[in-house]
Structures are given as C-alpha cells and as structure tokens.
DNA sequence: CTGCTAGCATA
DNA sequence: GTATGCTAGCAGA
C-alpha cells in the first residue's frame, strides 16, 4: 500500500517577518548599506530548502507558498479596526517581497497571493479541498492561529521552532481540541490583530469554560450562571455583539473563491511541485549576491555528503564565511547529534584525550544560581566539533540512582587542562563560567573566544543570549532552561533535573556555542576595526572577572547609622506632610500625591506624564515649592527615602557575610554605546552630588592598613569631541591646559578668560554637556531655565566660535543617515536602527544618539583599554594593588597605604597613554581611607 | 508572582 | 538633549 500524496502549504507571510528579523542585515553588495536588503530573501530560501530536507515534507507531490496580498480584506469590511495595531511593513522588507515571490517560483513552488483574501484563508481553503480528496496536508506556519484547521488529515509544523501541531499536539498546547480552537480564540481575542475577545478572559478562563460548557454556544446559553467580573464581561460581550464579531474574525474561511488565481481547482494538478529552474535561479542568486547558493547549484552532489562540516542551519549562512552552511541547510531538529553523558572513568579518559588534542573546545557549566559568585557547580559540558558534545554530571542529587563521578576526582583530572593557557577554549559569557570554576579553586586559562562578546561587537542592538544567537545564526532551537526547571515558585534546581534531560540540555549549550562561533568569528575577522574591538572586549572580560572577584569592602555599621538618621528625618517629614495635607497619605505613591495636590489642595497642574497622569516629579515640585509649603517637604522626603531604600538599607545586605565585601556584576554586552553597566548592586550610580548622598561613599572602605584610590579621566568626552571634530579653538584650549568650561564661556560671552563669572561658567558647562548629548535649543532652554530664542542664540554663538564642532555634528548626522551606524575612534560600530525609519521625534532622537554615541563609545573604549593596561601592570609589578570598581570615567583601587605614591606616579600615565589622540588625555588621582575621601 | 509606570541615582 | 539600573506602587493574575 502506498502512502497518500501530500500537499505542502507554506504560510509565506508568517515566515517573512521572522526571516526579516532573524537574519542579519544582509545586502546584495555585502557591507554596502545602499544596496538592496536581502536578508528576508535569504531566510526564505533557507526555509524552503530546509523543508526539502525534512522527511515529512520532502516528498510532497503538491507544494504551494501563500502570501498576503497588499490592501484590505473582507475582515476589514466587517471590522474597520481589524489589525489596526499592526505597524506598517518596513521599507527594507517591502522591497524584498517581489524578489521573494520570484525565487519561490524558481524553486518550483506555486505562489499564491490573492487580493482581498488573507493568506490564512487561502491556506484553509486549499487544505480543506485537498483533505476532502484524501490528500495528506502539511501546513508550515509559525502562526498558531491556524491550529483550528488541524484534523486527522491536516497537520501544522513550525519549521523554525520545530513544533508540530497535530490533533494531540493542539490539545496539549492549548488545552482544547482543534475543533474548539475557533471558540477559544473568540474568547481570548488577539491583541496583535486587534480582535477584542472578552475582556479579562485569557487562556486559562477560556479553557475552563469550554470544558465546562462544551462549546462557545453552550457557554453563551448558560452565560447568566457565570459569576464575577469575568461573567459580567462575558454577558457584556454577548450583548454588544463583540463576541460574535470576534468569532467571525478568528474563523478561517475555507470556502474562498480562488479560481482566478488557481484555475485548476478543485483539481490539484496545477499545484504540483515543479523541478527548480536552475538557469534562472543561478541568475537570481548572482544578482542578489548569494554566492554560496550559486555554488551549490553548480555542484549539487556536495549536498549529499558531509552533513557535519558546518552548522545545520536555517537562518545562518554568510557566503563569505562558511560555504558549507547553506548547502547543508537542514531543519535544525533534523540534525544528527551525538551527545554523551560521562559517568565512568573510561568515558572521562576518552574525552580528556579529545579536548587535549582539540583546536578549540567549547565549555559550559551548569549551576544552581544566576549569581556567579554563589553558584554551585552541577555539571560541565564540552564540545570539540559540531554535533558532538559531552556532559559530566557532578552535583546532581535527590534522584534515586544518580550515577556520577565524584566531583573532586573529575576536577582534579580536568584542572591541568583547564589551567593550561595553551589549550584553546571558548564559551558563551565566559566570565560567568570563570567565576563558577574559580569557586572550585580553578583558574581557567586559554579562553580565546566568547560568543556573547562576538555578537555584542557585531550586532549591538540584538539579543546576545545563546538561545537567540543559536536561532539567529544557525536556525537551531533547543531545550530551554524553563522546560527543564520550570519557573516561579515551582522552579527546581538544575541539580534535580533528571540526568538524561540535563545531559541533552547541557550538551546542546556547548554544541551550539561552537556552532555560533563558526558563524560569527569569520565575520569579525573580516573587519579589522571590529577585530580590534573584539580583542579589547576579550581582554576587558578578564579584567572585569578580576574586579568582580575582588569586590569592595563595605562598612555595614556606618550604613546602619546613616539608615537610622535618614529614617528619623523621613518620619518627621511624613508627619509634617500629613499636617500640611490635612490627612495622612502615602508620600511614595504618585497617585495618592496627585489626588492630594490637585484634587484636594487645588495646586496647578504643571505638566503631564507620558501616560497622561498629572506629573509630580522633581521639576514640578521645585516649581510648586515657590508658592506652597507641601512640595518642599515632598522633595526632601523623596531624596532621603531614595537614599535609604536604594543604598543605605540595601548595600550592607548585598555583602558576602564571610568577607563583608560586595561583588557587583558588570554587564559587558548591554549598553549600546559600548559602556559597561553594573548591577546587583549597581555601583555606578552611588550618590555624589548632595552632601547626604556623598556620605554613602564613606561606607566604601579599605581594610586596615589599606586605602582607597580613585583615578578619573578629566573631561574625557569633551576631549574626544575635540579630537573627532578637529576644531582648532577646542584643540587649543586642551593643549593649553585651560579650564574648558571657562574657555567656552569666554568665547560664547565674548569676555577675557579671567573675566568669566561663575554664572557664565555654569552656563558654558551646561552647553558643553548639551553638545555631547546632541542638544536642541528646546532642551538647552529647559535646563538653563531661559527661553527658547535665548538658548538658540547661545548655540549659534557657540557654533560661530567653534565651527569645527558644528561641521562634525552635521557630518555625523549625515553619515548616520547614510550608513545606519556610526563608529568610535577605534572602530566600534554603534547601530542606529531608527535613524531612517521612525517618525519625526523618533528620528530626531536617533540623530541625537548618533551624535552622542561616538563620544560616549570612544570614552568607553578608552577606559576599557586603561583597565586592561592597568590590570596587566598590577599583575606584573604590584599584585597587592587591587582594581575594584569602574564608573565610566573612573577606576577605583584598594591598595596598601604605602603603595599610594606608586599609584599616583604610574596609573595616570598608564591611563593617559592608552591612545594618542589630537588632544592629551589627563587622569587625576585621589587617595583616602574611603571612597568619599579619595576624591 | 509578573509586568508596567513614575521617579531618580550616576557618567 | 545621551547612556544605564533600582525602588515603590499598582494592577492584573
């Protein structure tokens, strides 16, 4: 008996957007942003090729790819707001639609795009026709709305996630069988398509009701018996007709008239899969710069062999880096993998030999905590070639009969290799694994690569988790941490995960890391500027690891004293506020505060928050404080409770009890300008401006016999502006060692340097900062408290005196528009996705970011270089001087008191010497018993 | 328990 | 006007 023929229906529209977003910014001419975008085209080709290699769909007799046509559909007639929340298609994608239709046809697929009928309805119609003729139907779509079509003959697969929705699959995923999916969707609604549904009814309630009443009609008949808010909303939705409308909107129309576009129907002959049109396909690939695909077309036999020589991938593939990648494009889930669980000495021996000989080994650790310094090691996974990995369970527990080698034995065997700088290693976010292994007394050496940093350097705006990297660059998806451990209060430790699952997950991580590296590393190598920045990031990672491990000593008693003082003052302010308000209220609640201020006391509304509420922020309170007593109390209360709640109450608790030191985590792949960020706790926003705030720095101390030193770059961003703009007046000011704000004031106000008043200097300082932030006259006016025309006059005057700066700003904005990114002095790329796309305000904001990014980013590069240089010098000659914090333009040290002179001598020179710009760099040092005194 | 807003600390 | 992270309150689970 032969299998019935198969019709393969591809929901082209659902893949368009995913291909567009998942693919990097590919161009017909690589690296030329003005040439046509090709990422979505490429993604689409990869996806169709993957389907040709998926057993279930490879042999399909009929194959159709369905797209939405432009323009309104019949649903818009029923409901004008349908899909009103959708943003318009990006131009970059729109321009790829026609080529996509063309290439799909050339690949032998029937293309259908029916005006007035959505792709979903076309698919529904074709699926029902085919199923009624005994044809097996496979729909390939990422859209779960199609689940209502599923029956014995119709299955949905999601090529990108590997999900498979058959009758049982739908029931498992949604909790209702396919036949009830329409009812389910009608109740739940759809925020994306703007289908209303029933207010406050989500998946849980919908499933409960459908189980109880059997169907939507059953539910409607019994609507009166439903209690609570949900019941009211249900009756309201029934009465208003909204529920009926929702049902109509979500129901796929399986009876569309397609004869104008598929005249052969109901006969399927027209839909037969054709041979691909090799000649024209070749032209097409050439035209769009798909060299690897063109080569594969010329030598198809290459596909048959060596399934293991590249990444198995859906959306990877750069022609330049990995000729094999697209040619072997197979759906991720079809990839052959060999994952091993190491549970015997013999297996461990075998892998020790492998990693010892490997060119590069991917390492990943599994732990029980996201906090690296407290994390316990649960297991280690290793991979030396794609598709093969091993997991060594070490800390699993609580499961009957867990067989694992003793932790101490395994680590003793691994340690020589881990600590050998000559054994090249790779990881994803290696700083974390370094901490975990350091917790076991192992100092890992020989890390050559970190895929997280590769991604950060290449595509700063995109997510850098391994999961997203694997999907984006290799098309692979896998087990998620949540799949294994759950979430919320029911989450279990990784140590409790059954070994087979833990092994699969851990091996996958190491395997995918190696895979992603093979895609990203060639891209970095191909661009000298990025290579330089990547090497800087790798060195910075090591310096950060050291700094995080050092931590900073905290004086818990001092903080407790301050908390006490603040607490007393806060209580007094509360009492005073209650008196003035005539009633008690929560001073921390902007909502209650608004009611007291504007409803009860009748204070004037100064401005609104973005969401329309009456603002009570600092600026508003300052203004109101001129005429009323209560706002001043609020201002003081706000600032004191901020200090108490955020700093004095919290910091001591974050110190490790054993050492009394806090160890922040520096995020190296978060800030889009290249800066670091600090969290748990954030040590980069410890107060300094107000006296009360600055006191908190007294609690950042050095142990007995030691002192704190702070070295900060002076005016670093303005110096970078002078370098980048080449403006002569500004360069001269720095070369002459002038106070730059004073010099600016002298120029702008037309007075001699020694005639500048402190008010004039203050204005000049604000202008200088404004320049770094890409200011407008509007913004300047607001911060200086002057009117718009006066601010514009200052800016004019400034640009007259510093024409080079003006030219630089204009050039930068123009360049940003042209290439959609700007660069730092050292070649870091700062992408500006909104610069051409967005509306007026968004575009203006992107232009300001374009002006700021090279300055902020170059400053970030410089201090990273300084950290690396300083740490290397310390290691070489002063190992008891510790680098303990970085605050954007400042490095903080803890050192023996008698090494202070050495530091004053050496560190500023190192910091100033990391680059030779057109202006000298200057770093200044302070030393004291605590961080406050070190300034 | 989770996600959002308002507000505010730093460079 | 640039770039971050953290807290409290609040609303919907």
Coordinates of C-alpha atoms in Angstrom, one line a residue, chain A residues 439-882:
Chain A
X439 CA 34.6 28.9 43.2
X440 CA 36.2 25.4 42.9
X441 CA 39.7 26.7 43.1
X442 CA 40.3 26.5 39.4
X443 CA 41.8 29.4 37.4
X444 CA 40.7 28.9 33.8
X445 CA 43.3 29.9 31.3
X446 CA 43.3 29.8 27.5
X447 CA 39.9 31.3 26.8
X448 CA 40.2 32.6 23.2
X449 CA 36.6 33.4 22.4
X450 CA 33.3 34.4 23.9
X451 CA 30.3 34.2 21.6
X452 CA 28.3 36.7 23.6
X453 CA 31.1 39.3 23.0
X454 CA 31.3 38.4 19.4
X455 CA 27.6 39.1 19.0
X456 CA 27.9 42.3 21.0
X457 CA 30.6 43.6 18.7
X458 CA 28.8 42.6 15.5
X459 CA 25.2 43.4 16.4
X460 CA 25.0 45.5 19.5
X461 CA 21.2 46.0 19.3
X462 CA 20.2 42.4 19.1
X463 CA 19.8 39.9 22.0
X464 CA 23.0 38.1 22.9
X465 CA 21.7 35.0 24.8
X466 CA 22.9 31.7 23.5
X467 CA 19.3 30.8 22.7
X468 CA 18.8 33.8 20.4
X469 CA 22.2 33.5 18.9
X470 CA 21.6 29.9 18.0
X471 CA 18.3 30.7 16.5
X472 CA 19.5 33.7 14.6
X473 CA 22.7 32.3 13.3
X474 CA 22.2 28.6 12.9
X475 CA 18.4 28.3 12.9
X476 CA 18.6 25.9 15.8
X477 CA 16.2 25.8 18.7
X478 CA 16.5 23.5 21.6
X479 CA 15.6 22.8 25.2
X480 CA 15.1 25.9 27.3
X481 CA 16.0 26.2 30.9
X482 CA 12.3 26.6 31.8
X483 CA 11.5 23.4 30.0
X484 CA 13.8 21.6 32.4
X485 CA 13.4 23.5 35.7
X486 CA 10.0 25.3 35.4
X487 CA 9.6 28.7 36.7
X488 CA 8.2 30.7 39.6
X489 CA 7.7 29.0 42.9
X490 CA 7.7 25.6 41.4
X491 CA 11.1 26.0 39.9
X492 CA 13.5 23.3 40.7
X493 CA 17.3 23.4 40.9
X494 CA 19.3 22.1 37.9
X495 CA 20.6 19.6 40.4
X496 CA 17.1 18.0 40.5
X497 CA 16.8 17.7 36.7
X498 CA 16.8 14.0 35.5
X499 CA 20.2 13.2 34.0
X500 CA 19.0 12.4 30.5
X501 CA 17.4 15.8 30.2
X502 CA 20.2 17.6 31.9
X503 CA 22.7 16.0 29.6
X504 CA 20.7 16.9 26.4
X505 CA 20.4 20.5 27.6
X506 CA 24.0 21.0 28.7
X507 CA 25.4 19.3 25.6
X508 CA 23.3 21.4 23.4
X509 CA 24.7 24.5 25.0
X510 CA 28.3 23.6 24.3
X511 CA 27.4 22.3 20.9
X512 CA 25.5 25.5 19.9
X513 CA 28.3 27.7 21.3
X514 CA 30.7 26.1 18.9
X515 CA 28.2 26.4 16.1
X516 CA 27.6 30.1 16.7
X517 CA 31.3 30.7 16.9
X518 CA 31.8 29.2 13.5
X519 CA 29.3 31.7 12.1
X520 CA 30.4 34.9 13.9
X521 CA 34.1 34.6 14.2
X522 CA 34.8 34.8 10.4
X523 CA 32.6 37.9 10.3
X524 CA 34.7 39.6 12.9
X525 CA 38.0 38.6 11.3
X526 CA 36.9 40.1 8.1
X527 CA 36.6 43.6 9.6
X528 CA 39.8 45.0 11.1
X529 CA 38.0 47.6 13.2
X530 CA 35.7 45.0 14.7
X531 CA 38.5 42.6 15.3
X532 CA 40.4 45.2 17.3
X533 CA 37.3 45.9 19.4
X534 CA 36.6 42.2 19.9
X535 CA 40.1 41.7 21.2
X536 CA 39.7 44.6 23.5
X537 CA 36.4 43.1 24.8
X538 CA 38.1 39.7 25.4
X539 CA 40.8 41.4 27.5
X540 CA 38.3 43.6 29.3
X541 CA 36.3 40.5 30.2
X542 CA 39.3 39.2 32.1
X543 CA 39.9 42.5 33.9
X544 CA 36.2 42.5 34.8
X545 CA 36.4 39.0 36.1
X546 CA 39.2 40.1 38.4
X547 CA 37.4 43.2 39.5
X548 CA 34.2 41.4 40.3
X549 CA 36.1 38.8 42.3
X550 CA 37.9 41.5 44.3
X551 CA 34.7 43.3 45.3
X552 CA 34.7 46.2 47.6
X553 CA 34.7 46.3 51.5
X554 CA 31.6 47.8 53.0
X555 CA 31.2 49.4 56.4
X556 CA 27.9 48.0 57.5
X557 CA 27.9 49.9 60.8
X558 CA 28.3 53.2 59.0
X559 CA 25.4 52.3 56.7
X560 CA 23.2 51.3 59.6
X561 CA 23.9 54.6 61.3
X562 CA 23.0 56.5 58.2
X563 CA 19.8 54.4 57.7
X564 CA 18.9 55.4 61.2
X565 CA 19.4 59.1 60.7
X566 CA 17.6 59.1 57.4
X567 CA 14.7 57.1 59.0
X568 CA 14.3 59.7 61.7
X569 CA 14.2 62.6 59.3
X570 CA 11.9 60.7 56.9
X571 CA 9.3 60.1 59.7
X572 CA 9.5 63.8 60.7
X573 CA 8.9 64.8 57.1
X574 CA 5.9 62.5 56.8
X575 CA 4.3 64.0 59.9
X576 CA 4.8 67.5 58.6
X577 CA 3.4 66.5 55.2
X578 CA 0.3 65.0 56.9
X579 CA -0.3 68.2 58.7
X580 CA 0.0 70.3 55.6
X581 CA -2.2 67.9 53.6
X582 CA -4.7 67.7 56.4
X583 CA -4.7 63.9 56.3
X584 CA -2.2 61.0 56.2
X585 CA -1.3 59.5 52.8
X586 CA 1.5 57.5 51.2
X587 CA 4.1 60.0 50.2
X588 CA 5.7 57.4 47.9
X589 CA 2.6 57.0 45.8
X590 CA 2.5 59.4 42.9
X591 CA -1.2 58.5 42.5
X592 CA -2.2 59.5 46.1
X593 CA 0.1 62.5 45.9
X594 CA -1.7 63.7 42.7
X595 CA -5.0 63.4 44.5
X596 CA -3.9 65.4 47.5
X597 CA -2.1 68.1 45.4
X598 CA -4.5 68.6 42.5
X599 CA -7.9 67.5 43.8
X600 CA -7.8 68.3 47.5
X601 CA -5.4 71.3 47.7
X602 CA -6.1 72.6 44.2
X603 CA -2.5 73.1 43.2
X604 CA -1.9 73.9 39.5
X605 CA -1.0 71.1 37.1
X606 CA 2.4 71.9 35.7
X607 CA 2.9 69.0 33.2
X608 CA 1.6 65.6 32.4
X609 CA 3.4 62.3 32.4
X610 CA 3.7 60.4 29.1
X611 CA 0.7 58.3 30.1
X612 CA -1.5 61.3 30.9
X613 CA -1.3 61.5 34.7
X614 CA -0.5 64.8 36.4
X615 CA 3.2 64.8 37.0
X616 CA 4.7 65.2 40.4
X617 CA 8.3 64.8 39.5
X618 CA 11.2 66.9 40.9
X619 CA 10.9 69.6 38.3
X620 CA 7.2 70.1 39.1
X621 CA 7.7 70.1 42.8
X622 CA 10.5 72.7 42.5
X623 CA 8.1 75.0 40.7
X624 CA 5.3 74.4 43.1
X625 CA 7.6 74.8 46.1
X626 CA 7.9 78.5 45.2
X627 CA 4.3 79.1 46.2
X628 CA 3.3 76.3 48.5
X629 CA 4.9 74.6 51.6
X630 CA 4.0 70.9 51.0
X631 CA 6.0 70.3 47.8
X632 CA 9.3 71.2 49.6
X633 CA 8.6 68.5 52.2
X634 CA 7.9 66.1 49.4
X635 CA 11.2 66.9 47.6
X636 CA 13.2 66.3 50.8
X637 CA 11.3 63.1 51.5
X638 CA 11.9 61.8 48.0
X639 CA 15.6 62.4 48.1
X640 CA 16.0 60.9 51.6
X641 CA 13.9 57.9 51.0
X642 CA 15.7 57.2 47.7
X643 CA 19.0 57.2 49.6
X644 CA 17.7 55.0 52.4
X645 CA 15.7 52.5 50.2
X646 CA 18.2 52.2 47.4
X647 CA 21.5 52.5 49.2
X648 CA 21.9 52.6 53.0
X649 CA 19.3 49.9 53.6
X650 CA 20.4 47.6 50.8
X651 CA 24.2 47.7 50.3
X652 CA 25.1 46.0 53.6
X653 CA 22.8 43.1 52.8
X654 CA 24.5 42.5 49.5
X655 CA 27.9 42.0 51.0
X656 CA 29.0 38.4 51.4
X657 CA 28.8 37.7 55.1
X658 CA 32.1 35.9 55.3
X659 CA 34.1 38.8 53.8
X660 CA 31.9 41.9 54.2
X661 CA 32.5 42.8 50.6
X662 CA 30.0 43.4 47.8
X663 CA 30.7 42.0 44.4
X664 CA 28.8 43.7 41.6
X665 CA 28.3 42.2 38.2
X666 CA 29.5 44.2 35.3
X667 CA 27.3 43.6 32.2
X668 CA 29.6 43.8 29.2
X669 CA 27.0 43.2 26.5
X670 CA 24.2 45.5 27.5
X671 CA 24.9 49.2 26.8
X672 CA 24.6 50.0 23.1
X673 CA 27.4 52.6 23.3
X674 CA 30.0 50.2 24.5
X675 CA 29.8 51.2 28.1
X676 CA 29.7 48.7 30.9
X677 CA 26.7 48.6 33.2
X678 CA 26.7 47.4 36.8
X679 CA 24.1 45.6 38.7
X680 CA 23.4 43.6 41.9
X681 CA 24.2 46.2 43.2
X682 CA 24.7 49.0 40.8
X683 CA 27.9 50.6 41.9
X684 CA 27.9 53.1 39.0
X685 CA 25.1 55.3 40.5
X686 CA 26.3 55.7 44.1
X687 CA 25.3 59.3 45.0
X688 CA 27.8 62.1 44.9
X689 CA 26.0 65.4 44.2
X690 CA 24.4 66.1 47.5
X691 CA 26.2 66.1 50.9
X692 CA 23.7 63.5 52.3
X693 CA 24.2 61.3 49.3
X694 CA 28.0 61.6 49.2
X695 CA 28.2 60.3 52.8
X696 CA 27.2 56.9 51.5
X697 CA 30.7 56.8 49.9
X698 CA 32.2 56.8 53.3
X699 CA 30.9 53.3 53.7
X700 CA 33.1 52.1 50.8
X701 CA 36.2 51.4 52.7
X702 CA 39.6 49.7 52.7
X703 CA 40.6 47.1 55.3
X704 CA 43.1 48.2 58.0
X705 CA 46.5 49.2 56.6
X706 CA 45.0 49.8 53.1
X707 CA 43.5 52.8 51.4
X708 CA 41.1 53.6 48.5
X709 CA 42.4 55.4 45.4
X710 CA 40.3 56.9 42.6
X711 CA 41.7 57.8 39.2
X712 CA 39.4 59.5 36.8
X713 CA 39.7 60.9 33.3
X714 CA 39.3 64.6 33.2
X715 CA 36.7 65.9 30.6
X716 CA 37.1 62.8 28.6
X717 CA 34.1 63.2 26.3
X718 CA 34.9 66.8 25.5
X719 CA 38.4 65.8 24.7
X720 CA 37.0 63.2 22.4
X721 CA 34.8 65.8 20.8
X722 CA 37.8 68.0 20.2
X723 CA 39.6 65.0 18.6
X724 CA 36.7 63.9 16.4
X725 CA 35.8 67.4 15.3
X726 CA 39.4 68.7 14.9
X727 CA 38.0 72.1 15.9
X728 CA 41.0 74.3 16.3
X729 CA 39.8 76.5 19.1
X730 CA 38.8 73.5 21.2
X731 CA 42.0 71.6 20.5
X732 CA 44.0 74.7 21.5
X733 CA 42.0 75.0 24.8
X734 CA 43.0 71.5 25.8
X735 CA 46.6 71.8 24.6
X736 CA 46.9 74.9 26.7
X737 CA 45.6 73.1 29.7
X738 CA 42.7 75.5 30.1
X739 CA 39.6 75.0 32.2
X740 CA 37.5 74.1 29.2
X741 CA 34.2 75.4 30.6
X742 CA 35.8 78.7 31.4
X743 CA 37.3 78.8 27.9
X744 CA 33.9 78.1 26.4
X745 CA 32.3 80.9 28.5
X746 CA 35.0 83.3 27.4
X747 CA 34.3 82.6 23.7
X748 CA 30.5 82.5 24.0
X749 CA 30.2 85.6 26.1
X750 CA 33.0 87.4 24.5
X751 CA 35.0 88.2 27.6
X752 CA 38.5 87.6 28.7
X753 CA 39.3 84.3 30.4
X754 CA 39.8 85.9 33.8
X755 CA 36.6 88.0 33.4
X756 CA 34.3 84.9 33.2
X757 CA 31.8 85.0 36.0
X758 CA 30.8 81.8 37.8
X759 CA 27.3 82.1 36.3
X760 CA 28.8 82.4 32.8
X761 CA 31.0 79.3 33.5
X762 CA 27.9 77.4 34.7
X763 CA 26.1 78.2 31.5
X764 CA 29.0 77.2 29.4
X765 CA 29.2 73.9 31.3
X766 CA 25.6 73.1 30.5
X767 CA 26.2 74.0 26.9
X768 CA 29.2 71.7 26.7
X769 CA 27.2 68.8 28.2
X770 CA 24.4 69.6 25.8
X771 CA 26.7 69.3 22.9
X772 CA 27.8 65.9 23.9
X773 CA 24.1 64.9 24.2
X774 CA 23.2 66.3 20.8
X775 CA 21.1 69.0 22.3
X776 CA 18.4 71.2 20.8
X777 CA 17.7 74.7 21.7
X778 CA 14.5 73.5 23.3
X779 CA 16.4 71.1 25.7
X780 CA 19.0 73.7 26.5
X781 CA 16.3 76.3 27.3
X782 CA 14.7 73.9 29.7
X783 CA 17.8 73.0 31.7
X784 CA 19.1 76.6 31.8
X785 CA 15.6 78.0 32.6
X786 CA 15.8 80.5 29.8
X787 CA 13.5 81.0 26.8
X788 CA 13.9 79.1 23.6
X789 CA 15.3 82.0 21.5
X790 CA 17.9 82.9 24.1
X791 CA 19.1 79.2 24.1
X792 CA 19.2 79.2 20.3
X793 CA 21.3 82.3 20.4
X794 CA 23.8 80.7 22.7
X795 CA 24.0 77.7 20.4
X796 CA 24.5 79.9 17.4
X797 CA 27.2 81.8 19.2
X798 CA 28.9 78.6 20.2
X799 CA 29.0 77.2 16.7
X800 CA 30.4 80.5 15.4
X801 CA 33.3 80.3 17.8
X802 CA 33.7 76.5 17.2
X803 CA 32.9 75.9 13.6
X804 CA 34.7 72.6 13.5
X805 CA 32.3 71.3 16.1
X806 CA 29.3 72.4 14.0
X807 CA 30.7 70.7 10.9
X808 CA 31.4 67.5 12.9
X809 CA 27.8 67.4 14.2
X810 CA 26.3 67.9 10.7
X811 CA 28.7 65.3 9.1
X812 CA 27.9 62.7 11.8
X813 CA 24.2 63.0 11.3
X814 CA 24.6 62.8 7.6
X815 CA 26.8 59.7 7.9
X816 CA 24.4 58.1 10.3
X817 CA 21.6 58.5 7.8
X818 CA 23.7 57.1 5.0
X819 CA 25.2 54.0 6.7
X820 CA 22.7 53.5 9.6
X821 CA 25.6 53.3 12.1
X822 CA 28.4 55.4 13.4
X823 CA 31.8 54.4 14.7
X824 CA 34.1 55.1 17.6
X825 CA 37.7 56.2 17.1
X826 CA 38.7 52.5 17.5
X827 CA 36.1 51.1 15.2
X828 CA 33.3 50.0 17.4
X829 CA 30.1 50.1 15.5
X830 CA 27.1 51.8 17.0
X831 CA 24.0 50.9 15.1
X832 CA 21.1 53.3 14.8
X833 CA 18.1 51.2 13.6
X834 CA 15.6 54.1 13.8
X835 CA 17.6 56.7 12.0
X836 CA 15.7 56.5 8.7
X837 CA 12.6 54.5 9.7
X838 CA 10.9 56.3 12.5
X839 CA 8.6 59.3 12.8
X840 CA 9.8 62.9 13.3
X841 CA 10.5 62.7 17.1
X842 CA 12.0 59.2 16.9
X843 CA 14.2 60.2 14.0
X844 CA 15.4 63.3 15.9
X845 CA 16.1 61.1 18.9
X846 CA 18.1 58.8 16.7
X847 CA 20.1 61.7 15.4
X848 CA 20.9 62.8 18.9
X849 CA 22.0 59.3 19.7
X850 CA 24.2 59.4 16.6
X851 CA 25.9 62.5 17.8
X852 CA 26.4 61.2 21.4
X853 CA 27.4 57.6 20.5
X854 CA 30.9 58.2 19.1
X855 CA 31.8 60.3 22.1
X856 CA 30.4 58.1 24.8
X857 CA 31.5 55.0 22.9
X858 CA 35.1 56.2 22.4
X859 CA 35.3 57.1 26.1
X860 CA 34.1 53.5 26.8
X861 CA 36.8 52.1 24.5
X862 CA 39.5 54.3 26.2
X863 CA 38.7 53.2 29.8
X864 CA 38.5 49.6 28.7
X865 CA 42.0 49.9 27.3
X866 CA 43.0 51.6 30.5
X867 CA 41.6 48.8 32.7
X868 CA 43.4 46.2 30.6
X869 CA 46.7 48.1 30.7
X870 CA 46.4 48.8 34.4
X871 CA 45.5 45.3 35.4
X872 CA 48.4 43.9 33.4
X873 CA 50.8 46.3 35.1
X874 CA 49.4 45.4 38.5
X875 CA 49.8 41.7 37.8
X876 CA 53.4 42.3 36.8
X877 CA 54.7 44.6 39.5
X878 CA 52.1 45.3 42.2
X879 CA 49.9 42.3 42.8
X880 CA 48.6 43.6 46.1
X881 CA 47.1 46.7 44.4
X882 CA 43.5 45.7 43.5

